Protein backbone atom coordinates (compact mmCIF):
# COMPACT_ATOMS: atom_id res chain seq x y z
CA UNK A 1 0.00 0.00 0.00
CA UNK A 2 1.29 3.46 -0.80
CA UNK A 3 0.84 6.51 1.44
CA UNK A 4 -0.72 9.45 -0.34
CA UNK A 5 -1.84 12.97 0.63
CA UNK A 6 -5.26 14.14 -0.49
CA UNK A 7 -6.22 17.63 -1.64
CA UNK A 8 -7.82 18.26 1.76
CA UNK A 9 -4.64 17.48 3.67
CA UNK A 10 -5.48 13.98 4.91
CA UNK A 11 -2.91 11.20 4.78
CA UNK A 12 -4.22 7.91 3.45
CA UNK A 13 -2.98 4.43 2.74
CA UNK A 14 -4.18 4.11 -0.79
CA UNK A 15 -5.79 0.98 -2.10
CA UNK A 16 -4.19 1.63 -5.41
CA UNK A 17 -1.96 -0.61 -7.46
CA UNK A 18 1.11 -2.47 -6.25
CA UNK A 19 2.76 -1.50 -9.50
CA UNK A 20 1.59 -4.66 -11.18
CA UNK A 21 -0.11 -3.49 -14.41
CA UNK A 22 -2.67 -6.26 -13.94
CA UNK A 23 -3.79 -4.72 -10.61
CA UNK A 24 -4.47 -1.18 -11.75
CA UNK A 25 -6.99 1.03 -9.97
CA UNK A 26 -10.35 -0.21 -11.31
CA UNK A 27 -12.44 2.46 -13.02
CA UNK A 28 -15.61 3.58 -11.23
CA UNK A 29 -18.32 5.83 -12.65
CA UNK A 30 -19.28 8.73 -10.36
CA UNK A 31 -22.30 11.01 -10.76
CA UNK A 32 -22.16 14.73 -11.59
CA UNK A 33 -24.45 17.66 -10.86
CA UNK A 34 -25.24 20.45 -13.29
CA UNK A 35 -24.28 23.56 -11.32
CA UNK A 36 -23.56 27.23 -12.03
CA UNK A 37 -20.05 28.42 -11.29
CA UNK A 38 -18.44 31.70 -12.49
CA UNK A 39 -21.81 32.54 -14.16
CA UNK A 40 -21.92 29.48 -16.44
CA UNK A 41 -22.99 25.84 -16.11
CA UNK A 42 -20.65 23.03 -15.15
CA UNK A 43 -20.88 19.28 -14.77
CA UNK A 44 -19.34 18.86 -11.34
CA UNK A 45 -18.68 16.34 -8.57
CA UNK A 46 -17.69 17.48 -5.05
CA UNK A 47 -14.03 16.95 -4.16
CA UNK A 48 -14.83 14.93 -1.00
CA UNK A 49 -16.27 12.06 -3.09
CA UNK A 50 -13.33 12.01 -5.47
CA UNK A 51 -10.88 11.92 -2.57
CA UNK A 52 -12.79 9.14 -0.78
CA UNK A 53 -12.95 7.09 -3.98
CA UNK A 54 -9.21 7.40 -4.65
CA UNK A 55 -7.84 7.20 -1.12
CA UNK A 56 -10.57 5.27 0.67
CA UNK A 57 -11.72 2.79 -1.96
CA UNK A 58 -8.52 2.72 -4.03
CA UNK A 59 -10.44 3.18 -7.29
CA UNK A 60 -10.17 5.54 -10.26
CA UNK A 61 -13.32 7.73 -10.34
CA UNK A 62 -14.58 8.72 -13.80
CA UNK A 63 -17.08 11.61 -13.64
CA UNK A 64 -20.13 10.77 -15.76
CA UNK A 65 -21.70 13.95 -17.16
CA UNK A 66 -25.43 14.31 -16.54
CA UNK A 67 -26.57 14.25 -20.16
CA UNK A 68 -29.21 11.51 -19.86
CA UNK A 69 -29.77 9.00 -22.63
CA UNK A 70 -27.24 10.69 -24.90
CA UNK A 71 -24.69 8.53 -23.08
CA UNK A 72 -23.95 5.03 -24.37
CA UNK A 73 -24.24 3.24 -21.03
CA UNK A 74 -23.11 -0.06 -22.59
CA UNK A 75 -19.85 1.62 -23.58
CA UNK A 76 -19.44 2.98 -20.07
CA UNK A 77 -20.24 -0.31 -18.40
CA UNK A 78 -17.71 -2.15 -20.54
CA UNK A 79 -15.06 0.11 -19.01
CA UNK A 80 -16.03 0.55 -15.36
CA UNK A 81 -16.39 -1.88 -12.47
CA UNK A 82 -18.44 0.18 -10.02
CA UNK A 83 -20.74 3.16 -9.55
CA UNK A 84 -20.76 5.90 -6.90
CA UNK A 85 -23.85 8.14 -6.74
CA UNK A 86 -23.02 11.19 -4.64
CA UNK A 87 -24.92 13.51 -2.37
CA UNK A 88 -26.13 16.87 -3.55
CA UNK A 89 -27.97 19.93 -2.31
CA UNK A 90 -30.54 19.32 -5.06
CA UNK A 91 -33.51 16.97 -4.71
CA UNK A 92 -34.87 14.22 -6.92
CA UNK A 93 -37.72 15.72 -8.94
CA UNK A 94 -41.06 14.79 -7.28
CA UNK A 95 -42.61 13.98 -10.68
CA UNK A 96 -40.44 10.84 -10.63
CA UNK A 97 -42.22 9.45 -7.58
CA UNK A 98 -45.61 11.18 -7.60
CA UNK A 99 -44.59 13.84 -5.10
CA UNK A 100 -45.41 17.53 -4.73
CA UNK A 101 -43.68 19.41 -7.57
CA UNK A 102 -43.63 22.75 -5.79
CA UNK A 103 -40.50 24.81 -5.78
CA UNK A 104 -40.51 24.38 -2.00
CA UNK A 105 -39.23 20.85 -2.57
CA UNK A 106 -36.35 22.07 -4.70
CA UNK A 107 -33.80 22.90 -5.85
CA UNK A 108 -33.92 20.32 -8.64
CA UNK A 109 -31.42 18.88 -11.14
CA UNK A 110 -33.46 17.06 -13.82
CA UNK A 111 -30.39 16.43 -15.95
CA UNK A 112 -28.85 14.50 -13.08
CA UNK A 113 -32.09 12.57 -12.45
CA UNK A 114 -32.31 11.58 -16.12
CA UNK A 115 -28.80 10.15 -15.93
CA UNK A 116 -28.49 8.57 -12.48
CA UNK A 117 -31.79 6.71 -12.38
CA UNK A 118 -31.16 4.63 -15.56
CA UNK A 119 -27.50 4.32 -14.59
CA UNK A 120 -28.43 2.82 -11.21
CA UNK A 121 -30.91 0.36 -12.73
CA UNK A 122 -28.38 -0.80 -15.31
CA UNK A 123 -25.61 -1.11 -12.71
CA UNK A 124 -27.79 -3.35 -10.54
CA UNK A 125 -28.94 -5.38 -13.54
CA UNK A 126 -25.31 -5.94 -14.57
CA UNK A 127 -24.12 -6.75 -11.06
CA UNK A 128 -21.92 -3.68 -10.78
CA UNK A 129 -21.00 -2.69 -7.20
CA UNK A 130 -22.96 0.44 -6.25
CA UNK A 131 -22.37 2.89 -3.40
CA UNK A 132 -25.19 5.47 -3.22
CA UNK A 133 -24.77 8.36 -0.77
CA UNK A 134 -27.49 10.70 0.55
CA UNK A 135 -29.19 11.96 -2.63
CA UNK A 136 -27.75 8.83 -4.19
CA UNK A 137 -29.71 6.64 -1.75
CA UNK A 138 -32.84 8.60 -2.62
CA UNK A 139 -32.17 8.11 -6.34
CA UNK A 140 -31.62 4.38 -5.74
CA UNK A 141 -34.99 4.19 -3.99
CA UNK A 142 -36.86 6.17 -6.67
CA UNK A 143 -35.17 4.22 -9.49
CA UNK A 144 -36.63 1.06 -7.94
CA UNK A 145 -40.14 2.53 -7.71
CA UNK A 146 -39.97 3.89 -4.18
CA UNK A 147 -41.05 7.31 -2.92
CA UNK A 148 -39.55 10.08 -0.78
CA UNK A 149 -40.86 12.08 2.13
CA UNK A 150 -39.95 15.78 2.10
CA UNK A 151 -39.26 18.19 4.98
CA UNK A 152 -39.10 15.19 7.31
CA UNK A 153 -38.15 17.44 10.23
CA UNK A 154 -41.75 18.68 10.20
CA UNK A 155 -43.18 15.18 10.77
CA UNK A 156 -44.50 14.56 14.29
CA UNK A 157 -41.88 12.77 16.38
CA UNK A 158 -39.16 13.23 13.76
CA UNK A 159 -35.65 14.31 14.57
CA UNK A 160 -34.16 17.18 12.60
CA UNK A 161 -31.84 15.46 10.12
CA UNK A 162 -30.59 18.70 8.59
CA UNK A 163 -27.07 19.96 9.07
CA UNK A 164 -26.35 22.81 11.49
CA UNK A 165 -26.22 26.18 9.73
CA UNK A 166 -22.53 27.02 9.76
CA UNK A 167 -19.90 28.25 7.34
CA UNK A 168 -17.59 25.63 8.83
CA UNK A 169 -18.01 22.40 6.81
CA UNK A 170 -16.59 20.25 9.61
CA UNK A 171 -19.42 21.53 11.82
CA UNK A 172 -22.01 20.85 9.08
CA UNK A 173 -20.70 17.30 8.70
CA UNK A 174 -20.32 16.65 12.43
CA UNK A 175 -20.86 13.04 13.48
CA UNK A 176 -23.68 12.93 16.04
CA UNK A 177 -26.59 10.75 14.92
CA UNK A 178 -26.98 7.26 16.43
CA UNK A 179 -28.23 4.55 14.06
CA UNK A 180 -29.27 0.98 14.72
CA UNK A 181 -27.88 -1.42 12.14
CA UNK A 182 -30.01 -4.31 10.86
CA UNK A 183 -28.38 -7.56 12.08
CA UNK A 184 -26.90 -9.99 9.53
CA UNK A 185 -27.21 -7.55 6.65
CA UNK A 186 -24.77 -6.02 4.19
CA UNK A 187 -24.00 -2.95 6.32
CA UNK A 188 -23.66 -5.04 9.46
CA UNK A 189 -21.03 -7.22 7.76
CA UNK A 190 -19.14 -4.10 6.68
CA UNK A 191 -19.17 -2.08 9.90
CA UNK A 192 -19.20 -4.98 12.39
CA UNK A 193 -21.43 -3.12 14.86
CA UNK A 194 -25.08 -3.03 15.97
CA UNK A 195 -25.02 0.74 16.42
CA UNK A 196 -23.04 3.39 14.61
CA UNK A 197 -22.80 7.19 14.87
CA UNK A 198 -22.89 9.19 11.64
CA UNK A 199 -23.39 12.69 10.30
CA UNK A 200 -26.68 13.95 8.88
CA UNK A 201 -27.37 16.53 6.18
CA UNK A 202 -30.77 15.85 4.66
CA UNK A 203 -34.39 17.06 4.72
CA UNK A 204 -35.80 14.23 2.62
CA UNK A 205 -35.86 10.48 3.27
CA UNK A 206 -37.23 7.20 1.96
CA UNK A 207 -40.99 6.93 2.39
CA UNK A 208 -42.09 3.82 0.45
CA UNK A 209 -39.20 1.41 -0.05
CA UNK A 210 -38.26 0.62 -3.65
CA UNK A 211 -38.68 -2.88 -5.11
CA UNK A 212 -36.00 -5.28 -3.88
CA UNK A 213 -34.50 -2.92 -1.31
CA UNK A 214 -34.00 -3.97 2.30
CA UNK A 215 -33.49 -1.68 5.27
CA UNK A 216 -29.95 -1.82 6.64
CA UNK A 217 -30.10 0.93 9.30
CA UNK A 218 -32.56 3.26 10.96
CA UNK A 219 -32.28 6.42 13.07
CA UNK A 220 -33.86 6.64 16.50
CA UNK A 221 -37.01 8.20 14.99
CA UNK A 222 -37.37 5.29 12.55
CA UNK A 223 -36.00 7.16 9.52
CA UNK A 224 -34.43 4.73 7.04
CA UNK A 225 -30.72 5.56 6.93
CA UNK A 226 -29.32 2.71 4.82
CA UNK A 227 -30.62 0.19 2.33
CA UNK A 228 -29.20 -2.60 0.22
CA UNK A 229 -30.32 -4.45 -2.85
CA UNK A 230 -29.65 -7.79 -1.20
CA UNK A 231 -30.39 -9.98 -4.19
CA UNK A 232 -27.83 -7.99 -6.19
CA UNK A 233 -24.99 -10.13 -7.42
CA UNK A 234 -22.62 -7.50 -6.01
CA UNK A 235 -22.29 -4.89 -3.28
CA UNK A 236 -25.27 -2.52 -3.66
CA UNK A 237 -25.49 -0.23 -0.64
CA UNK A 238 -27.18 3.13 -0.12
CA UNK A 239 -26.49 5.32 2.90
CA UNK A 240 -28.31 8.53 3.85
CA UNK A 241 -25.29 10.00 5.63
CA UNK A 242 -21.86 11.05 4.33
CA UNK A 243 -19.09 8.51 4.93
CA UNK A 244 -16.93 10.21 2.30
CA UNK A 245 -16.36 13.27 4.48
CA UNK A 246 -14.49 11.75 7.45
CA UNK A 247 -12.91 8.85 5.59
CA UNK A 248 -9.41 9.56 6.92
CA UNK A 249 -10.40 9.69 10.61
CA UNK A 250 -13.63 7.69 11.04
CA UNK A 251 -13.26 3.90 10.92
CA UNK A 252 -16.91 3.23 10.01
CA UNK A 253 -16.61 5.60 7.05
CA UNK A 254 -13.33 3.97 6.00
CA UNK A 255 -14.80 0.47 6.19
CA UNK A 256 -17.69 1.40 3.87
CA UNK A 257 -15.41 2.75 1.16
CA UNK A 258 -12.90 -0.08 1.60
CA UNK A 259 -15.67 -2.68 1.23
CA UNK A 260 -16.92 -0.94 -1.89
CA UNK A 261 -13.39 -0.82 -3.32
CA UNK A 262 -12.88 -4.52 -2.58
CA UNK A 263 -16.13 -5.36 -4.39
CA UNK A 264 -15.00 -3.29 -7.38
CA UNK A 265 -11.60 -5.00 -7.45
CA UNK A 266 -13.26 -8.41 -7.22
CA UNK A 267 -15.39 -7.58 -10.25
CA UNK A 268 -12.41 -6.19 -12.17
CA UNK A 269 -10.36 -9.32 -11.40
CA UNK A 270 -13.26 -11.55 -12.44
CA UNK A 271 -13.41 -9.70 -15.77
CA UNK A 272 -9.79 -10.58 -16.27
CA UNK A 273 -6.64 -8.47 -16.43
CA UNK A 274 -6.63 -5.08 -18.07
CA UNK A 275 -4.98 -5.30 -21.49
CA UNK A 276 -1.48 -4.07 -20.89
CA UNK A 277 0.47 -2.72 -23.83
CA UNK A 278 4.16 -2.46 -23.03
CA UNK A 279 5.65 0.94 -23.85
N1 LIG B 1 -31.07 17.06 -1.08
C1 LIG B 1 -31.42 15.81 -0.44
C2 LIG B 1 -30.17 14.96 -0.29
C3 LIG B 1 -29.25 15.53 0.73
C4 LIG B 1 -27.79 15.52 0.34
O1 LIG B 1 -27.33 14.80 -0.53
N2 LIG B 1 -27.09 16.39 1.00
C5 LIG B 1 -25.73 16.71 0.67
C6 LIG B 1 -25.41 18.06 1.22
C7 LIG B 1 -24.12 18.56 0.63
C8 LIG B 1 -23.67 19.83 1.32
O2 LIG B 1 -24.52 20.73 1.46
O3 LIG B 1 -22.50 19.86 1.72
C9 LIG B 1 -32.05 16.03 0.93
O4 LIG B 1 -31.98 17.16 1.45
O5 LIG B 1 -32.58 15.07 1.50
PDB file of N, CA, C and O in Angstrom, residues 3-13 47-48 50-52 55 170 244-249:
ATOM      1  N   UNK A   3       1.399   5.382   0.721  1.00  0.00           N
ATOM      2  CA  UNK A   3       0.844   6.509   1.444  1.00  0.00           C
ATOM      3  C   UNK A   3       0.570   7.616   0.429  1.00  0.00           C
ATOM      4  O   UNK A   3       1.357   7.806  -0.499  1.00  0.00           O
ATOM      5  N   UNK A   4      -0.516   8.320   0.567  1.00  0.00           N
ATOM      6  CA  UNK A   4      -0.723   9.454  -0.337  1.00  0.00           C
ATOM      7  C   UNK A   4      -1.416  10.560   0.436  1.00  0.00           C
ATOM      8  O   UNK A   4      -2.050  10.312   1.460  1.00  0.00           O
ATOM      9  N   UNK A   5      -1.256  11.799  -0.039  1.00  0.00           N
ATOM     10  CA  UNK A   5      -1.841  12.966   0.632  1.00  0.00           C
ATOM     11  C   UNK A   5      -2.976  13.474  -0.243  1.00  0.00           C
ATOM     12  O   UNK A   5      -2.814  13.639  -1.452  1.00  0.00           O
ATOM     13  N   UNK A   6      -4.153  13.680   0.354  1.00  0.00           N
ATOM     14  CA  UNK A   6      -5.261  14.144  -0.485  1.00  0.00           C
ATOM     15  C   UNK A   6      -5.263  15.673  -0.583  1.00  0.00           C
ATOM     16  O   UNK A   6      -4.484  16.352   0.066  1.00  0.00           O
ATOM     17  N   UNK A   7      -6.173  16.180  -1.397  1.00  0.00           N
ATOM     18  CA  UNK A   7      -6.218  17.628  -1.637  1.00  0.00           C
ATOM     19  C   UNK A   7      -6.748  18.365  -0.429  1.00  0.00           C
ATOM     20  O   UNK A   7      -6.753  19.577  -0.377  1.00  0.00           O
ATOM     21  N   UNK A   8      -7.293  17.594   0.564  1.00  0.00           N
ATOM     22  CA  UNK A   8      -7.823  18.257   1.759  1.00  0.00           C
ATOM     23  C   UNK A   8      -6.853  18.084   2.928  1.00  0.00           C
ATOM     24  O   UNK A   8      -7.180  18.357   4.053  1.00  0.00           O
ATOM     25  N   UNK A   9      -5.671  17.535   2.632  1.00  0.00           N
ATOM     26  CA  UNK A   9      -4.641  17.477   3.669  1.00  0.00           C
ATOM     27  C   UNK A   9      -4.584  16.188   4.447  1.00  0.00           C
ATOM     28  O   UNK A   9      -3.740  16.011   5.316  1.00  0.00           O
ATOM     29  N   UNK A  10      -5.503  15.229   4.148  1.00  0.00           N
ATOM     30  CA  UNK A  10      -5.476  13.977   4.911  1.00  0.00           C
ATOM     31  C   UNK A  10      -4.426  13.029   4.347  1.00  0.00           C
ATOM     32  O   UNK A  10      -4.142  13.045   3.164  1.00  0.00           O
ATOM     33  N   UNK A  11      -3.857  12.224   5.235  1.00  0.00           N
ATOM     34  CA  UNK A  11      -2.913  11.196   4.782  1.00  0.00           C
ATOM     35  C   UNK A  11      -3.670   9.879   4.687  1.00  0.00           C
ATOM     36  O   UNK A  11      -4.467   9.541   5.567  1.00  0.00           O
ATOM     37  N   UNK A  12      -3.491   9.153   3.627  1.00  0.00           N
ATOM     38  CA  UNK A  12      -4.219   7.906   3.452  1.00  0.00           C
ATOM     39  C   UNK A  12      -3.275   6.811   2.988  1.00  0.00           C
ATOM     40  O   UNK A  12      -2.334   7.072   2.265  1.00  0.00           O
ATOM     41  N   UNK A  13      -3.616   5.585   3.386  1.00  0.00           N
ATOM     42  CA  UNK A  13      -2.977   4.432   2.740  1.00  0.00           C
ATOM     43  C   UNK A  13      -3.856   4.120   1.544  1.00  0.00           C
ATOM     44  O   UNK A  13      -5.034   3.812   1.691  1.00  0.00           O
ATOM     45  N   UNK A  47     -15.381  17.483  -4.413  1.00  0.00           N
ATOM     46  CA  UNK A  47     -14.030  16.955  -4.162  1.00  0.00           C
ATOM     47  C   UNK A  47     -14.040  15.813  -3.149  1.00  0.00           C
ATOM     48  O   UNK A  47     -13.334  14.808  -3.302  1.00  0.00           O
ATOM     49  N   UNK A  48     -14.879  15.926  -2.088  1.00  0.00           N
ATOM     50  CA  UNK A  48     -14.830  14.926  -1.004  1.00  0.00           C
ATOM     51  C   UNK A  48     -15.129  13.519  -1.506  1.00  0.00           C
ATOM     52  O   UNK A  48     -14.609  12.531  -0.984  1.00  0.00           O
ATOM     53  N   UNK A  50     -14.476  12.423  -4.662  1.00  0.00           N
ATOM     54  CA  UNK A  50     -13.327  12.014  -5.473  1.00  0.00           C
ATOM     55  C   UNK A  50     -12.207  11.527  -4.557  1.00  0.00           C
ATOM     56  O   UNK A  50     -11.624  10.450  -4.762  1.00  0.00           O
ATOM     57  N   UNK A  51     -11.944  12.293  -3.497  1.00  0.00           N
ATOM     58  CA  UNK A  51     -10.876  11.918  -2.568  1.00  0.00           C
ATOM     59  C   UNK A  51     -11.186  10.577  -1.899  1.00  0.00           C
ATOM     60  O   UNK A  51     -10.327   9.704  -1.765  1.00  0.00           O
ATOM     61  N   UNK A  52     -12.429  10.388  -1.463  1.00  0.00           N
ATOM     62  CA  UNK A  52     -12.793   9.140  -0.776  1.00  0.00           C
ATOM     63  C   UNK A  52     -12.692   7.949  -1.727  1.00  0.00           C
ATOM     64  O   UNK A  52     -12.275   6.855  -1.333  1.00  0.00           O
ATOM     65  N   UNK A  55      -8.641   7.565  -2.299  1.00  0.00           N
ATOM     66  CA  UNK A  55      -7.840   7.199  -1.120  1.00  0.00           C
ATOM     67  C   UNK A  55      -8.528   6.174  -0.237  1.00  0.00           C
ATOM     68  O   UNK A  55      -7.872   5.379   0.419  1.00  0.00           O
ATOM     69  N   UNK A 170     -16.766  21.307   8.602  1.00  0.00           N
ATOM     70  CA  UNK A 170     -16.590  20.246   9.607  1.00  0.00           C
ATOM     71  C   UNK A 170     -17.751  20.266  10.603  1.00  0.00           C
ATOM     72  O   UNK A 170     -18.212  19.212  11.053  1.00  0.00           O
ATOM     73  N   UNK A 244     -18.076   9.695   3.074  1.00  0.00           N
ATOM     74  CA  UNK A 244     -16.930  10.212   2.304  1.00  0.00           C
ATOM     75  C   UNK A 244     -16.200  11.340   3.030  1.00  0.00           C
ATOM     76  O   UNK A 244     -15.017  11.608   2.808  1.00  0.00           O
ATOM     77  N   UNK A 245     -16.934  12.039   3.942  1.00  0.00           N
ATOM     78  CA  UNK A 245     -16.365  13.271   4.479  1.00  0.00           C
ATOM     79  C   UNK A 245     -15.253  13.007   5.495  1.00  0.00           C
ATOM     80  O   UNK A 245     -14.237  13.686   5.515  1.00  0.00           O
ATOM     81  N   UNK A 246     -15.471  11.996   6.383  1.00  0.00           N
ATOM     82  CA  UNK A 246     -14.488  11.748   7.455  1.00  0.00           C
ATOM     83  C   UNK A 246     -13.696  10.473   7.185  1.00  0.00           C
ATOM     84  O   UNK A 246     -13.292   9.773   8.111  1.00  0.00           O
ATOM     85  N   UNK A 247     -13.494  10.157   5.937  1.00  0.00           N
ATOM     86  CA  UNK A 247     -12.910   8.854   5.594  1.00  0.00           C
ATOM     87  C   UNK A 247     -11.521   8.641   6.213  1.00  0.00           C
ATOM     88  O   UNK A 247     -11.131   7.536   6.534  1.00  0.00           O
ATOM     89  N   UNK A 248     -10.799   9.742   6.439  1.00  0.00           N
ATOM     90  CA  UNK A 248      -9.413   9.563   6.920  1.00  0.00           C
ATOM     91  C   UNK A 248      -9.340   9.448   8.437  1.00  0.00           C
ATOM     92  O   UNK A 248      -8.308   9.091   8.984  1.00  0.00           O
ATOM     93  N   UNK A 249     -10.476   9.736   9.136  1.00  0.00           N
ATOM     94  CA  UNK A 249     -10.397   9.689  10.609  1.00  0.00           C
ATOM     95  C   UNK A 249     -11.475   8.816  11.236  1.00  0.00           C
ATOM     96  O   UNK A 249     -11.384   8.480  12.409  1.00  0.00           O
TER      97      UNK A 249
END
